[in-house]
Short mmCIF file of C-alpha atoms in Angstrom, two decimals:
data_model
loop_
_atom_site.label_atom_id
_atom_site.label_comp_id
_atom_site.label_asym_id
_atom_site.label_seq_id
_atom_site.Cartn_x
_atom_site.Cartn_y
_atom_site.Cartn_z
CA MET A 12 -26.62 30.47 48.41
CA GLU A 13 -28.96 28.35 46.29
CA ASP A 14 -30.37 31.38 44.42
CA SER A 15 -26.87 32.69 43.61
CA GLU A 16 -25.84 29.25 42.30
CA GLU A 17 -28.90 28.95 40.05
CA ARG A 18 -28.10 32.31 38.46
CA TYR A 19 -25.42 30.57 36.38
CA ASP A 20 -27.45 27.51 35.32
CA GLY A 21 -28.37 28.97 31.94
CA MET A 22 -24.74 29.86 31.20
CA PHE A 23 -23.49 26.39 32.16
CA PHE A 24 -26.18 24.68 30.05
CA THR A 25 -25.02 26.76 27.09
CA VAL A 26 -21.35 25.82 27.66
CA ILE A 27 -22.17 22.10 27.96
CA ASN A 28 -24.22 22.15 24.74
CA GLN A 29 -21.63 24.09 22.76
CA CYS A 30 -18.39 22.46 23.91
CA GLY A 31 -19.30 18.91 22.84
CA GLY A 32 -18.41 15.81 24.81
CA GLY A 33 -21.05 16.32 27.47
CA ILE A 34 -19.89 16.52 31.10
CA GLN A 35 -16.34 15.36 30.27
CA GLY A 36 -16.01 18.07 27.65
CA PHE A 37 -17.25 20.63 30.16
CA LEU A 38 -14.69 19.45 32.75
CA ASP A 39 -11.91 19.69 30.14
CA ILE A 40 -12.81 23.31 29.53
CA PHE A 41 -13.10 24.05 33.27
CA PHE A 42 -9.72 22.56 34.22
CA SER A 43 -8.09 24.09 31.15
CA PHE A 44 -9.29 27.47 32.39
CA LEU A 45 -7.86 26.82 35.87
CA ALA A 46 -4.53 25.77 34.40
CA ARG A 47 -4.22 28.65 31.92
CA LYS A 48 -5.83 31.58 33.69
CA THR A 49 -5.38 30.98 37.43
CA ASP A 50 -2.67 29.87 39.87
CA PHE A 51 -4.81 27.02 41.21
CA TYR A 52 -2.19 24.33 40.46
CA GLN A 53 0.92 26.39 41.23
CA GLY A 54 -0.46 28.36 44.16
CA VAL A 55 -1.19 25.48 46.53
CA GLY A 56 0.60 22.54 44.96
CA ASN A 57 -0.83 19.44 43.31
CA GLU A 58 -1.56 17.50 46.50
CA GLU A 59 -3.38 20.38 48.16
CA ALA A 60 -5.28 21.06 44.92
CA LYS A 61 -6.41 17.42 44.86
CA LYS A 62 -7.60 17.68 48.46
CA ILE A 63 -9.63 20.78 47.62
CA LEU A 64 -11.17 19.06 44.60
CA MET A 65 -12.09 15.90 46.53
CA LYS A 66 -13.58 17.94 49.37
CA LYS A 67 -15.83 19.79 46.94
CA PHE A 68 -16.63 16.55 45.08
CA ASP A 69 -17.80 14.85 48.29
CA GLU A 70 -19.74 17.95 49.35
CA TYR A 71 -21.73 18.13 46.12
CA ALA A 72 -22.12 14.36 45.84
CA ALA A 73 -24.29 14.67 48.95
CA VAL A 74 -26.19 17.55 47.34
CA ALA A 75 -26.76 15.47 44.21
CA GLN A 76 -28.15 12.61 46.31
CA LYS A 77 -30.56 15.01 48.00
CA VAL A 78 -31.71 16.32 44.60
CA VAL A 79 -32.33 12.77 43.34
CA SER A 80 -34.21 11.83 46.52
CA SER A 81 -36.28 15.01 46.37
CA ARG A 82 -37.15 14.39 42.71
CA LYS A 83 -38.15 10.78 43.44
CA ALA A 84 -40.34 11.94 46.32
CA GLU A 85 -41.93 14.58 44.10
CA LEU A 86 -42.68 12.05 41.35
CA ALA A 87 -44.04 9.59 43.92
CA ALA A 88 -46.31 12.30 45.34
CA GLN A 89 -47.57 13.20 41.85
CA ASP A 90 -48.19 9.52 41.11
CA ALA A 91 -50.07 9.09 44.40
CA LYS A 92 -52.23 12.13 43.64
CA ALA A 93 -53.01 10.81 40.17
CA LYS A 94 -53.91 7.36 41.52
CA GLU A 95 -56.12 8.89 44.21
CA ARG A 96 -57.85 11.08 41.62
CA ARG A 97 -58.47 8.05 39.37
CA ARG A 98 -59.74 6.04 42.35
CA LYS A 99 -62.24 8.76 43.26
CA GLU A 100 -63.38 9.06 39.65
CA GLU A 101 -63.91 5.29 39.46
CA GLU A 102 -65.83 5.36 42.74
CA ASN A 103 -68.06 8.14 41.49
CA GLU A 104 -68.71 6.27 38.25
CA SER A 105 -69.55 3.05 40.10
CA LYS A 106 -72.04 4.60 42.52
CA ILE A 107 -75.45 3.73 41.08
CA GLU A 108 -78.35 4.27 43.42
CA GLU A 109 -81.63 2.45 42.80
CA VAL A 110 -84.76 4.56 43.15
CA THR A 111 -88.45 3.75 42.95
CA ASP A 112 -90.65 5.09 40.15
CA PHE A 113 -92.14 7.58 42.60
CA GLU A 114 -88.70 8.81 43.69
CA ALA A 115 -87.54 9.04 40.07
CA GLU A 116 -90.57 11.17 39.16
CA LYS A 117 -89.92 13.42 42.17
CA ILE A 118 -86.25 13.85 41.25
CA GLN A 119 -87.14 14.67 37.65
CA LYS A 120 -89.61 17.35 38.80
CA GLU A 121 -86.95 18.90 41.03
CA ILE A 122 -84.50 19.00 38.13
CA GLU A 123 -87.02 20.68 35.84
CA GLU A 124 -87.94 23.23 38.53
CA ASN A 125 -84.26 24.05 39.08
CA LYS A 126 -83.76 24.54 35.34
CA LYS A 127 -86.74 26.92 35.17
CA ARG A 128 -85.50 28.86 38.19
CA GLN A 129 -81.97 29.16 36.78
CA LYS A 130 -83.33 30.30 33.43
CA MET A 131 -85.43 33.01 35.09
CA GLU A 132 -82.47 34.16 37.20
CA GLY A 133 -80.29 34.33 34.09
CA GLU A 134 -82.83 36.42 32.20
CA THR A 135 -83.14 38.93 35.05
CA SER A 136 -79.47 39.20 36.07
CA GLY A 137 -78.27 41.19 33.04
CA ALA A 138 -75.10 39.88 31.40
CA PRO A 139 -74.75 36.08 31.21
CA LYS A 140 -72.52 34.55 33.85
CA GLY A 141 -69.53 32.32 33.38
CA ASP A 142 -69.02 32.78 29.61
CA GLY A 143 -65.39 33.69 30.17
CA GLU A 144 -64.74 31.25 32.98
CA GLU A 145 -63.25 27.83 32.57
CA LYS A 146 -65.55 25.04 33.72
CA GLU A 147 -64.29 22.31 36.01
CA ASP A 148 -65.46 19.65 33.52
CA ASP A 149 -65.03 21.14 30.05
CA PRO A 150 -65.39 18.56 27.24
CA THR A 151 -63.69 20.94 24.79
CA LYS A 152 -60.38 20.77 26.68
CA MET A 153 -57.87 18.00 27.32
CA LYS A 154 -57.40 16.46 30.73
CA PRO A 155 -53.86 17.27 31.96
CA ASN A 156 -51.30 14.51 32.42
CA GLU A 157 -49.74 13.68 35.79
CA GLY A 158 -47.31 16.59 35.42
CA ASN A 159 -50.04 19.21 34.81
CA GLY A 160 -49.21 19.26 31.10
CA ALA A 161 -50.10 17.11 28.10
CA ASN A 162 -48.77 14.27 25.94
CA MET A 163 -48.84 15.63 22.39
CA SER A 164 -48.09 13.74 19.18
CA LYS A 165 -44.59 15.22 18.79
CA TYR A 166 -43.67 16.11 22.36
CA LYS A 167 -44.62 15.82 26.03
CA TRP A 168 -44.78 18.76 28.41
CA THR A 169 -45.20 19.19 32.16
CA GLN A 170 -45.29 22.29 34.34
CA THR A 171 -45.20 23.83 37.77
CA LEU A 172 -46.30 27.38 38.56
CA THR A 173 -42.77 28.61 37.85
CA GLU A 174 -41.47 26.55 34.91
CA VAL A 175 -42.33 24.33 31.96
CA GLU A 176 -40.43 21.22 30.87
CA LEU A 177 -40.57 19.97 27.26
CA ARG A 178 -39.40 16.53 26.13
CA ILE A 179 -39.11 16.24 22.35
CA PRO A 180 -38.15 12.76 21.02
CA LEU A 181 -35.82 12.59 18.00
CA TYR A 182 -36.17 9.90 15.34
CA LYS A 183 -32.38 9.56 15.10
CA ALA A 184 -29.32 10.12 17.30
CA CYS A 185 -28.20 13.76 17.24
CA LYS A 186 -25.64 16.06 18.79
CA SER A 187 -26.33 19.65 19.80
CA LYS A 188 -24.62 20.91 16.65
CA ASP A 189 -27.16 18.94 14.55
CA LEU A 190 -30.11 20.83 16.03
CA ASN A 191 -31.70 24.21 15.50
CA VAL A 192 -33.14 25.42 18.83
CA GLU A 193 -34.42 28.98 19.20
CA LEU A 194 -35.85 30.29 22.49
CA SER A 195 -37.02 33.88 22.78
CA LYS A 196 -39.33 35.82 25.08
CA LYS A 197 -42.39 34.94 22.99
CA LYS A 198 -41.46 32.07 20.61
CA ILE A 199 -39.87 28.64 20.39
CA LYS A 200 -38.53 26.57 17.50
CA VAL A 201 -36.91 23.13 17.80
CA GLY A 202 -35.85 20.88 14.96
CA ILE A 203 -33.04 19.06 13.17
CA LYS A 204 -31.01 21.32 10.89
CA GLY A 205 -32.11 21.09 7.26
CA GLU A 206 -35.52 19.63 8.19
CA GLU A 207 -38.93 21.01 9.07
CA PRO A 208 -39.18 22.14 12.73
CA ILE A 209 -40.58 19.53 15.12
CA ILE A 210 -42.18 22.25 17.22
CA GLN A 211 -42.61 25.93 16.37
CA GLY A 212 -44.91 28.73 17.53
CA ASP A 213 -45.79 31.41 20.05
CA PHE A 214 -45.89 30.88 23.81
CA PRO A 215 -49.20 31.69 25.56
CA GLU A 216 -47.26 34.00 27.91
CA ASP A 217 -43.85 35.66 27.94
CA ILE A 218 -40.92 33.64 29.31
CA LYS A 219 -37.52 34.47 30.79
CA ALA A 220 -35.40 33.43 27.83
CA ASP A 221 -32.08 34.11 29.59
CA ASP A 222 -33.03 31.74 32.42
CA SER A 223 -34.31 29.02 30.06
CA ALA A 224 -32.09 26.32 28.56
CA TRP A 225 -32.02 23.07 26.59
CA LEU A 226 -29.88 19.95 26.29
CA ILE A 227 -29.89 16.52 24.64
CA GLU A 228 -30.62 13.37 26.66
CA ASP A 229 -29.08 10.14 25.34
CA LYS A 230 -28.79 11.74 21.86
CA LYS A 231 -32.46 10.91 21.18
CA CYS A 232 -34.45 13.47 23.19
CA VAL A 233 -34.33 17.27 23.46
CA LEU A 234 -35.05 18.50 26.99
CA VAL A 235 -36.12 22.16 27.20
CA ASN A 236 -36.49 23.96 30.54
CA ILE A 237 -38.60 27.11 30.25
CA GLU A 238 -38.69 29.70 33.03
CA LYS A 239 -42.07 31.45 33.25
CA SER A 240 -42.23 35.24 33.69
CA ASN A 241 -45.55 34.96 35.52
CA LYS A 242 -44.93 32.63 38.47
CA MET A 243 -48.60 32.36 39.47
CA SER A 244 -50.36 30.92 36.41
CA TRP A 245 -50.96 27.52 34.83
CA TRP A 246 -50.42 27.31 31.06
CA ALA A 247 -53.22 25.74 29.03
CA HIS A 248 -50.76 24.87 26.24
CA VAL A 249 -47.14 25.52 25.26
CA ILE A 250 -47.91 26.64 21.70
CA LYS A 251 -50.89 28.91 21.16
CA SER A 252 -52.11 26.86 18.18
CA ASP A 253 -52.07 23.57 20.14
CA PRO A 254 -55.12 22.13 21.96
CA GLU A 255 -55.68 23.42 25.49
CA ILE A 256 -55.74 21.45 28.72
CA ASN A 257 -58.28 22.14 31.46
CA THR A 258 -56.15 24.10 33.95
CA LYS A 259 -58.87 23.69 36.59
CA LYS A 260 -57.61 20.09 36.84
CA SER A 261 -54.01 21.19 37.49
CA SER A 262 -52.62 20.56 40.96
CA THR A 263 -49.72 22.11 42.84
#
């Protein structure tokens, strides 16, 4: 049931964004359709129609509460993971072990011997190892934020293995008709009409454009939900030209 319901999410997002008036505008269109194109009101009578509506309202109010609770639990789990990771990093940084001069000399010799051995193994093993692999601690890449994404100068993004969420702040209050948002299989462009795009470029991987959608939150933030085509990969960035995060640090 859940999968069949989600099939229409993209269509409903589009209707909400285009009709104006947010949820109330959407409900106006929905009930207008029932009144004009169906026998919902005449077929069962007003009182019975109200009962049906209230039954469905109560049913999905419970669903909405579960969604909110699940989201809160997910955010709490992510926050706990991030705190635990920071705690371990701080512990590792604070562990300073005192050694004698003799022990220090012995440790240094072992390090030098290991370096020589690794160099010899590299020279005799043919092609160099690990050139194409991402290192666990790579200083050339950004550390991901708590949502496995990054906080960029013009937007913030988070991700799971299946989808990417973009939050793009606006410097002024806008309606959907004021914006230019283009989502395709390979590209994205978001901006205010008549102005330079806030974000524009190629995705690192193809997306499912028909299953992706956007909306405005509080008239000051564009929220874009992107459905990945490849459900088993972490993105290093949303736009190919943007800095990369270290995906080895991403957590499910």
